[in-house]
Amino acid sequence: MDFEALRKYSALHPKPAGLALQYGTAGFRSKAEQLDHIVFRMGLLAILRSKAVTATIGIMVTASHNPEEDNGVKLVDPLGEMLHPSWEEYATQLANAEEQDLQKVITEICQKAAVNLHKDASVFIGRDTRPSSEKLSQSVIDGIQVLGGQYHDYGLVTTPQLHYMVCCQNTQGQYGKATLEGYYEKLSKAFMELIKQSHCSGESQRHLKIDCANGIGALKLSEMKPYFPPEVVIHIYNDGTKEKLNHLCGADFVKVHQKPPGGLDMKPNERCCSFDGDADRIVYYYKDTAGHFHLIDGDKIGTLISIFLKELLAKVKQDFKLAVVQTAYANGNSTRYLQETLKVPVHCVKTGVKHLHHKAQEFDVGVYFEANGHGTVLFSKAAETKIRQLVKEEKDDEKREAAKMLENMIDLINQTVGDAVSDMLVIEAILALKGLTVQQWDALYTDLPNRLLKVQVADRHVIDTTDAERRALTPPGLQEKIDALVKKYKLSRAFVRPSGTEDVVRIYAEADTQENADALAHEVSLAVFYLAGGKGAPPQPI
Ligand SMILES: CC(=O)N[C@H]1[C@@H](OP(=O)(O)O)O[C@H](CO)[C@@H](O)[C@@H]1O
Ligand SMILES: [Mg+2]
């Protein structure tokens, strides 16, 4: 290792005194101006990780749905998964090391993680459309070059596209071609094959309005448009030419505020959807003839996909295990519908894609969605092999047709991570194949009214949770208080947890009516404020 070069370059990316950041649920997130040293050092870390696992590693510069002034960075592991948890700790250590200790910390990581510095290293880089992203990705490259690694800069891509590229590269093309054309071709081919199997008459053209959050999704969807079949007409809104990224629009805005985004005019019963800033989340919605807004969130997306897959799996008559993975934020009625009506096993895990992904890998077909619209489907190697074999060899027409649909689903879904573009095509295909309108989809079950709030406290880590974050262990008395509050309302549930991406405590409540959900959420937020060291003024009623 050239320590002189390391010293020289790291001095060009100095760490602001006293700044300590943590590699959280979605990597590092902060104001963009605080991140230069972080991204430089993540360039270094990506090289170490690449040498440790002898594979290409991804680095994405994005802060997803957060404000345009923020930015962030996260590493992508060889098969397109999130960085392994054992390395999150190294990331935090390296990010917070003082300048003069950098060499020492790198040496320690190399020892602890058995990194052979003589191995080759390769890194794929991607970035979102934030004004700060280009410069930050240059600093990533500086880090990579100091440690002498190869890199490919994909420039502007969605987060899931970068995950896809990394997976393609490390499977020697088995997952697909590691280019944008490769991605567009793979998805559009699977989509067209799928809807070719649709026998329903219905409308000849399918229109969909898409709010792209003024982010990367707009750019990439426009590039992909020529690959879409004429039956699918997409209309792009919030394409970033007029307004700010994520400002009053995007999947997170729509989900949190439970209202339509700005910049998209909605006619009654029109099917619309929103991506988030880096296009790894999607939610659908429509307005009924009375003008009421209906949100179709990640839970309902996961439910639609599960219904579709369950029917196909029954037709291919294999003993495949299908399961759904959710977090505590899943609407209680979605869990009930999946378990009681659809009879699919549901598992609840901690918030954060890596937890959902990990759990979903335990099944032949694992569907996971966060309520906020991040999700995908994982097929086990054994299930995939069997399905592809049935497509080739099965004599029974119905069985073979079902296997063919499953095969196209495997190719259409981005199995590395939730992907708004891929999920959108999956949903559009399922709606077409099943001849469902957006209203019929929405009517599968009725969401329990719910409210998500956040409270600022001096140190959010005073809250420790258990049972997939549904119960608070500390501070003393908080869970007892929540239990007592929940008892006051019908069909109610509430929990609190420290956010992994923001310096806040999140509060979730659901109940039989919106007023009750709001009241419960407010009362719980007061309990957090008084028992967990609230900052500023006490929370006000909604
Ligand atoms: C309630 C909520 O939506 N939480 C989000 C949010 O995590 P927090 O740890 O709650 O800040 O950002 C994560 C990363 O995007 C996402 O995985 C998660 O679902
Ligand atoms: Mg995102």
Coordinates of C-alpha atoms and ligand atoms in Angstrom, one line a residue:
M1 CA 0.0 0.0 0.0
D2 CA 1.3 3.5 -0.9
F3 CA 0.9 5.2 2.5
E4 CA 2.4 8.4 1.2
A5 CA -0.2 8.6 -1.6
L6 CA -2.9 7.8 1.0
R7 CA -1.7 10.6 3.3
K8 CA -1.5 13.1 0.4
Y9 CA -5.0 12.3 -1.0
S10 CA -6.8 12.0 2.3
A11 CA -5.5 15.5 3.1
L12 CA -7.5 16.6 0.0
H13 CA -10.6 15.1 1.5
P14 CA -10.3 16.3 5.1
K15 CA -12.7 15.2 7.9
P16 CA -14.4 18.1 9.6
A17 CA -13.3 18.2 13.2
G18 CA -15.7 16.5 15.6
L19 CA -17.9 15.0 12.9
A20 CA -18.9 11.4 13.6
L21 CA -21.3 9.6 11.3
Q22 CA -22.6 6.0 11.3
Y23 CA -23.2 3.5 8.5
G24 CA -26.9 3.0 9.1
T25 CA -29.8 1.3 7.4
A26 CA -29.1 2.9 4.1
G27 CA -25.3 3.6 4.4
F28 CA -24.2 7.1 5.3
R29 CA -26.7 10.0 4.9
S30 CA -26.1 13.6 5.8
K31 CA -25.9 17.2 4.4
A32 CA -23.9 16.9 1.1
E33 CA -21.2 19.2 2.3
Q34 CA -20.3 16.9 5.2
L35 CA -19.7 13.9 3.0
D36 CA -16.6 14.5 0.9
H37 CA -14.2 12.6 3.3
I38 CA -16.8 9.9 3.8
V39 CA -17.2 9.1 0.1
F40 CA -13.4 9.2 -0.4
R41 CA -13.0 6.7 2.4
M42 CA -15.8 4.5 1.1
G43 CA -13.8 4.4 -2.1
L44 CA -11.0 3.0 0.0
L45 CA -13.3 0.6 1.8
A46 CA -14.8 -0.7 -1.4
I47 CA -11.4 -1.7 -2.6
L48 CA -10.7 -3.5 0.7
R49 CA -14.1 -5.3 0.4
S50 CA -13.4 -6.2 -3.2
K51 CA -10.0 -7.7 -2.3
A52 CA -11.6 -9.5 0.7
V53 CA -14.3 -11.3 -1.3
T54 CA -12.5 -11.4 -4.7
A55 CA -15.4 -9.8 -6.5
T56 CA -16.7 -6.5 -7.9
I57 CA -18.2 -4.2 -5.3
G58 CA -20.7 -1.4 -6.0
I59 CA -20.8 2.2 -4.6
M60 CA -23.9 4.3 -5.0
V61 CA -24.0 8.0 -4.3
T62 CA -27.5 8.9 -3.3
A63 CA -29.7 10.0 -0.5
S64 CA -32.9 8.5 -2.0
H65 CA -36.0 10.3 -0.8
N66 CA -34.2 12.8 1.4
P67 CA -34.0 16.5 0.5
E68 CA -31.9 17.6 -2.5
E69 CA -29.3 19.2 -0.2
D70 CA -28.6 15.9 1.4
N71 CA -26.5 13.1 0.0
G72 CA -25.3 9.7 1.0
V73 CA -23.3 6.7 0.0
K74 CA -23.7 2.9 0.3
L75 CA -21.8 -0.1 -0.7
V76 CA -23.2 -3.0 -2.7
D77 CA -22.0 -6.6 -2.1
P78 CA -21.2 -9.1 -4.8
L79 CA -24.6 -10.5 -5.6
G80 CA -26.2 -7.1 -5.5
E81 CA -27.1 -7.3 -1.8
M82 CA -26.5 -4.7 0.9
L83 CA -23.1 -4.5 2.4
H84 CA -22.5 -7.4 4.9
P85 CA -23.3 -6.2 8.5
S86 CA -19.8 -7.1 9.7
W87 CA -18.4 -4.5 7.3
E88 CA -20.8 -1.8 8.4
E89 CA -18.8 -1.5 11.5
Y90 CA -15.5 -1.1 9.5
A91 CA -17.3 1.5 7.4
T92 CA -18.1 3.5 10.5
Q93 CA -14.6 3.1 11.9
L94 CA -13.0 4.3 8.7
A95 CA -15.4 7.2 8.3
N96 CA -14.7 8.5 11.7
A97 CA -10.9 7.9 11.9
E98 CA -8.8 11.1 12.4
E99 CA -6.6 11.9 9.5
Q100 CA -3.4 10.7 11.2
D101 CA -5.0 7.4 12.2
L102 CA -6.3 6.4 8.7
Q103 CA -3.4 4.1 7.9
K104 CA -3.7 2.4 11.3
V105 CA -7.5 1.8 10.9
I106 CA -7.0 0.5 7.3
T107 CA -4.3 -1.9 8.6
E108 CA -6.6 -3.1 11.4
I109 CA -9.5 -3.7 9.0
C110 CA -7.2 -5.7 6.7
Q111 CA -6.1 -7.9 9.7
K112 CA -9.6 -8.4 11.1
A113 CA -11.2 -9.1 7.7
A114 CA -8.3 -11.1 6.3
V115 CA -7.9 -8.8 3.3
N116 CA -5.1 -9.8 1.0
L117 CA -3.8 -6.5 -0.4
H118 CA -2.1 -8.3 -3.3
K119 CA -5.4 -9.3 -4.8
D120 CA -7.0 -7.3 -7.6
A121 CA -9.9 -5.0 -6.9
S122 CA -12.8 -3.7 -8.9
V123 CA -15.6 -1.3 -8.1
F124 CA -18.7 -0.2 -10.0
I125 CA -19.9 3.4 -9.3
G126 CA -23.3 5.0 -9.7
R127 CA -24.9 8.3 -8.7
D128 CA -28.3 10.0 -8.6
T129 CA -29.2 13.4 -10.0
R130 CA -28.4 15.5 -7.0
P131 CA -26.3 18.5 -7.8
S132 CA -23.7 17.3 -5.3
S133 CA -23.5 13.7 -6.6
E134 CA -21.1 14.2 -9.4
K135 CA -18.3 15.8 -7.3
L136 CA -18.8 13.2 -4.6
S137 CA -18.5 10.4 -7.0
Q138 CA -15.2 12.0 -8.2
S139 CA -14.0 11.7 -4.6
V140 CA -15.0 8.0 -4.5
I141 CA -12.8 7.6 -7.5
D142 CA -9.9 9.3 -5.7
G143 CA -10.3 6.8 -2.9
I144 CA -10.3 3.9 -5.4
Q145 CA -7.2 5.1 -7.2
V146 CA -5.2 5.6 -4.0
L147 CA -5.5 1.9 -3.3
G148 CA -4.9 1.0 -6.9
G149 CA -8.2 -0.6 -7.9
Q150 CA -10.1 -0.9 -11.2
Y151 CA -13.4 0.9 -11.5
H152 CA -16.2 1.5 -13.9
D153 CA -18.2 4.7 -13.5
Y154 CA -21.8 4.1 -14.7
G155 CA -22.6 7.8 -14.0
L156 CA -26.3 8.5 -13.6
V157 CA -28.2 5.3 -12.8
T158 CA -31.0 4.3 -10.4
T159 CA -29.8 2.5 -7.3
P160 CA -31.3 -0.8 -8.4
Q161 CA -29.6 -0.5 -11.8
L162 CA -26.3 -0.4 -10.0
H163 CA -27.2 -3.4 -7.8
Y164 CA -28.1 -5.2 -11.0
M165 CA -24.8 -4.4 -12.8
V166 CA -22.8 -5.7 -9.8
C167 CA -24.8 -8.9 -9.8
C168 CA -24.4 -9.4 -13.5
Q169 CA -20.6 -8.8 -13.3
N170 CA -20.1 -11.3 -10.4
T171 CA -22.2 -14.0 -12.0
Q172 CA -20.2 -13.8 -15.2
G173 CA -23.3 -12.6 -17.1
Q174 CA -25.6 -15.3 -15.8
Y175 CA -27.9 -12.7 -14.2
G176 CA -27.7 -10.5 -17.3
K177 CA -25.5 -8.1 -19.2
A178 CA -23.8 -5.5 -17.0
T179 CA -24.9 -2.6 -19.2
L180 CA -27.9 -0.3 -19.2
E181 CA -29.0 -1.8 -22.5
G182 CA -28.7 -5.3 -21.0
Y183 CA -31.0 -4.2 -18.1
Y184 CA -33.6 -2.6 -20.5
E185 CA -33.5 -5.6 -22.8
K186 CA -33.8 -8.2 -20.1
L187 CA -36.8 -6.5 -18.4
S188 CA -38.6 -5.5 -21.5
K189 CA -38.3 -8.9 -23.1
A190 CA -39.7 -10.6 -19.9
F191 CA -42.5 -8.1 -19.7
M192 CA -43.5 -8.5 -23.3
E193 CA -43.4 -12.3 -23.1
L194 CA -45.6 -12.1 -20.0
I195 CA -48.3 -9.8 -21.4
K196 CA -48.4 -11.9 -24.6
Q197 CA -49.8 -14.6 -22.3
S198 CA -52.6 -12.2 -21.3
H199 CA -55.9 -13.5 -22.8
C200 CA -58.2 -10.8 -21.4
S201 CA -59.7 -8.4 -23.9
G202 CA -59.8 -5.2 -21.9
E203 CA -58.4 -1.9 -23.2
S204 CA -55.9 -2.2 -25.9
Q205 CA -53.6 0.5 -24.5
R206 CA -52.7 0.7 -20.9
H207 CA -51.9 4.2 -19.6
L208 CA -49.9 4.9 -16.5
K209 CA -49.0 8.3 -15.0
I210 CA -45.6 8.2 -13.2
D211 CA -44.4 10.8 -10.7
C212 CA -40.6 10.5 -10.9
A213 CA -39.9 12.7 -7.8
N214 CA -37.8 14.9 -10.0
G215 CA -35.1 12.3 -9.9
I216 CA -33.2 9.7 -11.8
G217 CA -36.3 7.6 -12.5
A218 CA -37.4 10.1 -15.1
L219 CA -34.1 9.9 -17.0
K220 CA -34.0 6.2 -17.0
L221 CA -37.6 5.7 -17.9
S222 CA -37.2 8.0 -20.8
E223 CA -34.2 5.9 -22.0
M224 CA -36.3 2.8 -21.6
K225 CA -39.3 4.0 -23.4
P226 CA -38.3 2.8 -26.8
Y227 CA -38.1 -0.7 -25.3
F228 CA -41.7 -0.7 -24.2
P229 CA -44.4 -2.4 -26.3
P230 CA -47.0 -0.1 -27.9
E231 CA -49.7 -1.4 -25.5
V232 CA -48.0 0.3 -22.6
V233 CA -48.1 4.1 -22.5
I234 CA -46.3 5.8 -19.7
H235 CA -46.6 9.4 -18.9
I236 CA -43.7 10.9 -17.0
Y237 CA -44.3 13.7 -14.5
N238 CA -41.9 15.5 -12.1
D239 CA -39.0 14.8 -14.5
G240 CA -36.6 17.2 -12.8
T241 CA -36.7 19.9 -15.4
K242 CA -38.8 22.3 -13.3
E243 CA -38.8 21.5 -9.6
K244 CA -36.5 20.2 -6.9
L245 CA -35.8 16.6 -6.2
N246 CA -38.3 15.0 -3.8
H247 CA -40.0 18.3 -3.1
L248 CA -43.7 17.7 -2.5
C249 CA -43.6 14.6 -4.6
G250 CA -42.2 11.1 -4.8
A251 CA -43.1 7.8 -3.2
D252 CA -42.1 8.9 0.3
F253 CA -44.1 12.1 0.2
V254 CA -47.2 10.3 -1.0
K255 CA -46.9 7.5 1.5
V256 CA -46.1 9.7 4.5
H257 CA -48.7 12.4 3.7
Q258 CA -51.2 10.0 2.2
K259 CA -52.0 12.5 -0.5
P260 CA -51.1 13.0 -4.2
P261 CA -47.9 14.5 -5.3
G262 CA -47.7 18.0 -6.7
G263 CA -47.1 18.3 -10.5
L264 CA -49.4 15.4 -11.5
D265 CA -52.9 16.0 -12.6
M266 CA -55.1 13.1 -11.7
K267 CA -58.4 12.3 -13.3
P268 CA -60.9 10.0 -11.5
N269 CA -59.9 6.3 -11.5
E270 CA -56.7 6.9 -13.4
R271 CA -53.9 4.6 -12.4
C272 CA -50.9 6.6 -11.1
C273 CA -47.7 5.8 -9.3
S274 CA -44.7 7.5 -7.6
F275 CA -41.0 6.6 -7.6
D276 CA -38.7 7.9 -4.9
G277 CA -35.5 9.9 -5.6
D278 CA -33.3 6.9 -6.5
A279 CA -36.1 4.8 -8.0
D280 CA -35.9 1.9 -5.6
R281 CA -39.4 2.5 -4.2
I282 CA -42.8 2.7 -5.8
V283 CA -46.4 3.3 -4.5
Y284 CA -49.6 3.3 -6.6
Y285 CA -52.7 5.4 -6.1
Y286 CA -55.8 6.8 -7.7
K287 CA -58.6 9.3 -7.1
D288 CA -62.2 8.0 -7.1
T289 CA -65.2 9.7 -8.7
A290 CA -66.0 11.4 -5.4
G291 CA -62.5 12.9 -5.4
H292 CA -61.1 10.7 -2.5
F293 CA -57.5 9.7 -2.7
H294 CA -56.6 6.0 -2.4
L295 CA -53.1 4.9 -1.7
I296 CA -51.9 1.5 -2.7
D297 CA -48.7 1.0 -0.8
G298 CA -46.0 -1.6 -0.5
D299 CA -48.2 -3.9 1.5
K300 CA -50.9 -4.0 -1.2
I301 CA -48.2 -4.4 -3.9
G302 CA -46.7 -7.3 -2.0
T303 CA -50.2 -8.8 -1.6
L304 CA -51.0 -8.5 -5.4
I305 CA -47.8 -10.2 -6.3
S306 CA -48.3 -12.9 -3.7
I307 CA -51.8 -13.7 -5.0
F308 CA -50.5 -14.0 -8.5
L309 CA -47.5 -16.1 -7.6
K310 CA -49.6 -18.4 -5.3
E311 CA -52.0 -19.2 -8.2
L312 CA -49.1 -20.0 -10.5
L313 CA -47.3 -22.1 -8.0
A314 CA -50.6 -24.1 -7.5
K315 CA -50.7 -24.7 -11.2
V316 CA -47.1 -26.0 -11.5
K317 CA -47.9 -28.4 -8.6
Q318 CA -44.4 -28.2 -7.1
D319 CA -43.9 -28.2 -3.4
F320 CA -42.5 -24.7 -3.3
K321 CA -42.6 -22.8 -0.1
L322 CA -44.0 -19.3 -0.6
A323 CA -43.8 -16.7 2.2
V324 CA -44.2 -13.0 2.7
V325 CA -41.8 -10.9 4.7
Q326 CA -42.9 -7.6 6.2
T327 CA -41.8 -5.1 8.9
A328 CA -43.8 -3.7 11.9
Y329 CA -44.9 -0.9 9.6
A330 CA -47.1 -3.3 7.5
N331 CA -50.7 -2.4 7.8
G332 CA -52.4 -4.8 10.2
N333 CA -55.1 -5.6 7.6
S334 CA -52.5 -6.6 5.0
T335 CA -51.0 -9.1 7.4
R336 CA -54.5 -10.4 8.3
Y337 CA -55.4 -10.7 4.6
L338 CA -52.3 -12.6 3.7
Q339 CA -52.5 -15.0 6.6
E340 CA -56.2 -15.5 6.9
T341 CA -57.6 -15.1 3.4
L342 CA -54.7 -16.0 1.2
K343 CA -53.2 -18.4 3.7
V344 CA -49.6 -17.5 3.1
P345 CA -47.1 -17.5 6.0
V346 CA -46.0 -14.0 7.0
H347 CA -42.8 -13.1 8.8
C348 CA -42.0 -9.8 10.5
V349 CA -38.4 -8.6 10.6
K350 CA -36.6 -5.4 11.6
T351 CA -36.9 -2.3 9.4
G352 CA -34.3 -2.1 6.6
V353 CA -34.1 -3.9 3.3
K354 CA -31.2 -6.1 4.4
H355 CA -33.3 -7.8 7.1
L356 CA -36.2 -8.4 4.7
H357 CA -34.0 -9.7 2.0
H358 CA -32.2 -12.0 4.3
K359 CA -35.4 -13.5 5.6
A360 CA -36.9 -13.9 2.1
Q361 CA -33.9 -16.0 1.1
E362 CA -35.1 -18.8 3.4
F363 CA -38.0 -19.7 1.1
D364 CA -38.4 -21.0 -2.5
V365 CA -40.3 -17.9 -3.3
G366 CA -39.9 -15.1 -0.8
V367 CA -42.0 -11.9 -1.4
Y368 CA -40.9 -8.9 0.6
F369 CA -42.2 -5.4 0.7
E370 CA -41.8 -2.5 3.1
A371 CA -45.0 -0.5 3.5
N372 CA -43.2 2.4 1.9
G373 CA -42.9 0.6 -1.4
H374 CA -39.5 -1.0 -1.3
G375 CA -39.6 -4.6 -2.2
T376 CA -39.0 -7.5 -4.5
V377 CA -39.4 -11.3 -4.9
L378 CA -36.6 -13.8 -4.4
F379 CA -36.6 -17.2 -6.0
S380 CA -34.3 -19.9 -4.6
K381 CA -31.8 -21.4 -7.0
A382 CA -33.6 -24.8 -6.8
A383 CA -37.0 -23.2 -7.6
E384 CA -35.6 -21.3 -10.5
T385 CA -33.9 -24.4 -12.0
K386 CA -37.1 -26.4 -11.6
I387 CA -39.2 -23.7 -13.2
R388 CA -36.9 -23.4 -16.2
Q389 CA -36.9 -27.1 -16.6
L390 CA -40.7 -27.3 -16.6
V391 CA -40.8 -24.7 -19.3
K392 CA -38.6 -26.8 -21.5
E393 CA -39.9 -30.3 -20.7
E394 CA -43.5 -30.2 -19.3
K395 CA -46.1 -31.9 -21.5
D396 CA -49.2 -30.6 -19.7
D397 CA -50.1 -27.3 -21.4
E398 CA -51.5 -25.6 -18.4
K399 CA -48.6 -26.5 -16.2
R400 CA -46.1 -25.5 -18.8
E401 CA -47.9 -22.1 -19.4
A402 CA -47.8 -21.4 -15.7
A403 CA -44.1 -22.3 -15.5
K404 CA -43.5 -20.0 -18.4
M405 CA -45.2 -17.1 -16.6
L406 CA -43.1 -17.8 -13.5
E407 CA -40.0 -17.9 -15.6
N408 CA -40.8 -14.5 -17.0
M409 CA -41.5 -13.2 -13.5
I410 CA -38.1 -14.4 -12.5
D411 CA -36.5 -12.4 -15.3
L412 CA -38.7 -9.3 -14.9
I413 CA -38.2 -8.9 -11.2
N414 CA -34.9 -7.4 -10.0
Q415 CA -34.0 -10.0 -7.4
T416 CA -31.0 -8.0 -6.1
V417 CA -33.1 -5.2 -4.5
G418 CA -36.4 -3.4 -4.7
D419 CA -36.6 -1.6 -8.1
A420 CA -39.4 0.9 -9.0
V421 CA -39.0 0.3 -12.7
S422 CA -39.0 -3.5 -12.4
D423 CA -41.8 -3.5 -9.8
M424 CA -43.9 -1.3 -11.9
L425 CA -43.6 -3.6 -14.9
V426 CA -44.4 -6.6 -12.7
I427 CA -47.6 -4.8 -11.4
E428 CA -48.7 -3.7 -14.8
A429 CA -48.2 -7.2 -16.2
I430 CA -50.2 -8.8 -13.3
L431 CA -53.0 -6.3 -13.6
A432 CA -53.2 -7.0 -17.4
L433 CA -53.0 -10.7 -17.0
K434 CA -55.7 -10.8 -14.3
G435 CA -57.8 -8.2 -15.9
L436 CA -57.9 -6.1 -12.7
T437 CA -58.5 -2.4 -12.5
V438 CA -56.7 -0.3 -9.9
Q439 CA -60.0 -0.1 -7.9
Q440 CA -60.4 -3.9 -7.8
W441 CA -56.8 -4.2 -6.7
D442 CA -57.4 -1.7 -4.0
A443 CA -60.5 -3.5 -2.8
L444 CA -58.6 -6.6 -1.8
Y445 CA -58.7 -5.3 1.7
T446 CA -59.2 -2.0 3.4
D447 CA -56.1 -0.4 5.1
L448 CA -56.5 0.3 8.8
P449 CA -56.2 4.1 9.3
N450 CA -52.7 4.8 10.5
R451 CA -50.2 7.6 11.3
L452 CA -46.5 7.9 11.2
L453 CA -44.9 10.6 13.3
K454 CA -41.4 11.5 14.4
V455 CA -40.0 13.1 17.6
Q456 CA -36.6 14.6 18.2
V457 CA -34.8 13.4 21.3
A458 CA -31.3 14.1 22.7
D459 CA -30.1 10.6 22.0
R460 CA -32.4 8.3 20.0
H461 CA -30.4 5.3 21.0
V462 CA -31.9 5.4 24.5
I463 CA -34.7 3.5 22.9
D464 CA -33.8 -0.2 22.6
T465 CA -36.3 -2.5 21.0
T466 CA -37.1 -6.2 20.7
D467 CA -39.6 -8.5 18.8
A468 CA -38.8 -7.1 15.3
E469 CA -38.9 -3.6 16.8
R470 CA -42.5 -3.9 18.0
R471 CA -41.7 -3.5 21.7
A472 CA -39.4 -1.1 23.5
L473 CA -37.1 -2.5 26.2
T474 CA -35.8 0.9 27.2
P475 CA -36.2 3.6 28.6
P476 CA -38.0 2.1 31.6
G477 CA -41.8 2.6 31.6
L478 CA -42.1 3.5 27.9
Q479 CA -43.5 0.2 26.7
E480 CA -45.9 0.0 29.6
K481 CA -47.2 3.4 28.8
I482 CA -47.6 2.5 25.1
D483 CA -49.5 -0.7 26.1
A484 CA -51.9 1.4 28.2
L485 CA -52.5 3.9 25.4
V486 CA -53.1 1.2 22.8
K487 CA -55.8 -0.4 25.1
K488 CA -57.9 2.8 24.8
Y489 CA -58.6 2.3 21.1
K490 CA -60.2 -0.4 18.9
L491 CA -58.1 -2.5 16.4
S492 CA -55.1 -0.5 17.6
R493 CA -51.4 -1.1 17.5
A494 CA -48.5 1.3 18.1
F495 CA -44.7 1.0 18.4
V496 CA -41.7 3.3 18.5
R497 CA -38.1 2.8 17.3
P498 CA -35.0 5.0 16.6
S499 CA -34.7 5.7 12.9
G500 CA -31.7 4.3 11.1
T501 CA -31.5 7.1 8.6
E502 CA -32.5 10.2 10.5
D503 CA -31.8 11.6 14.0
V504 CA -35.4 11.0 15.1
V505 CA -37.6 8.5 16.9
R506 CA -40.4 7.2 14.7
I507 CA -43.8 6.5 16.0
Y508 CA -46.4 4.3 14.3
A509 CA -50.0 3.9 15.3
E510 CA -53.1 2.3 13.7
A511 CA -56.6 2.1 14.9
D512 CA -60.2 1.8 13.7
T513 CA -60.6 5.4 12.6
Q514 CA -58.2 8.1 11.3
E515 CA -59.1 10.3 14.3
N516 CA -58.2 7.4 16.7
A517 CA -55.0 6.6 14.8
D518 CA -54.0 10.2 15.0
A519 CA -54.9 10.5 18.6
L520 CA -53.0 7.4 19.6
A521 CA -49.9 8.4 17.5
H522 CA -49.9 11.8 19.3
E523 CA -50.3 10.3 22.8
V524 CA -47.4 7.9 22.1
S525 CA -45.3 10.7 20.7
L526 CA -45.8 12.6 24.0
A527 CA -44.8 9.4 25.9
V528 CA -41.6 9.3 23.9
F529 CA -41.0 13.0 24.4
Y530 CA -41.3 12.8 28.2
L531 CA -39.7 9.4 28.8
A532 CA -36.9 9.4 26.2
G533 CA -35.5 12.9 26.5
G534 CA -37.5 14.9 23.9
K535 CA -35.9 18.1 22.5
G536 CA -37.6 21.4 21.9
A537 CA -41.3 21.9 22.4
P538 CA -43.6 18.9 23.1
P539 CA -45.3 17.4 20.0
Q540 CA -48.6 19.1 19.1
P541 CA -51.8 17.2 18.3
I542 CA -52.3 16.4 14.6
Ligands
LIG1 C1 -40.7 4.0 8.4 C2 -39.8 4.0 7.1 O1 -40.3 4.2 6.0 N1 -38.5 3.7 7.3 C3 -37.6 3.7 6.2 C4 -36.3 4.5 6.5 O2 -35.7 3.8 7.6 P1 -35.6 4.4 9.1 O3 -34.7 3.5 9.8 O4 -37.0 4.3 9.6 O5 -35.2 5.8 9.0 O6 -35.4 4.4 5.4 C5 -35.0 3.1 5.1 C6 -34.0 3.2 4.0 O7 -34.5 3.8 2.9 C7 -36.1 2.2 4.8 O8 -35.7 0.9 4.6 C8 -37.2 2.3 5.9 O9 -38.3 1.6 5.5
MG2 MG -34.7 5.0 -2.3

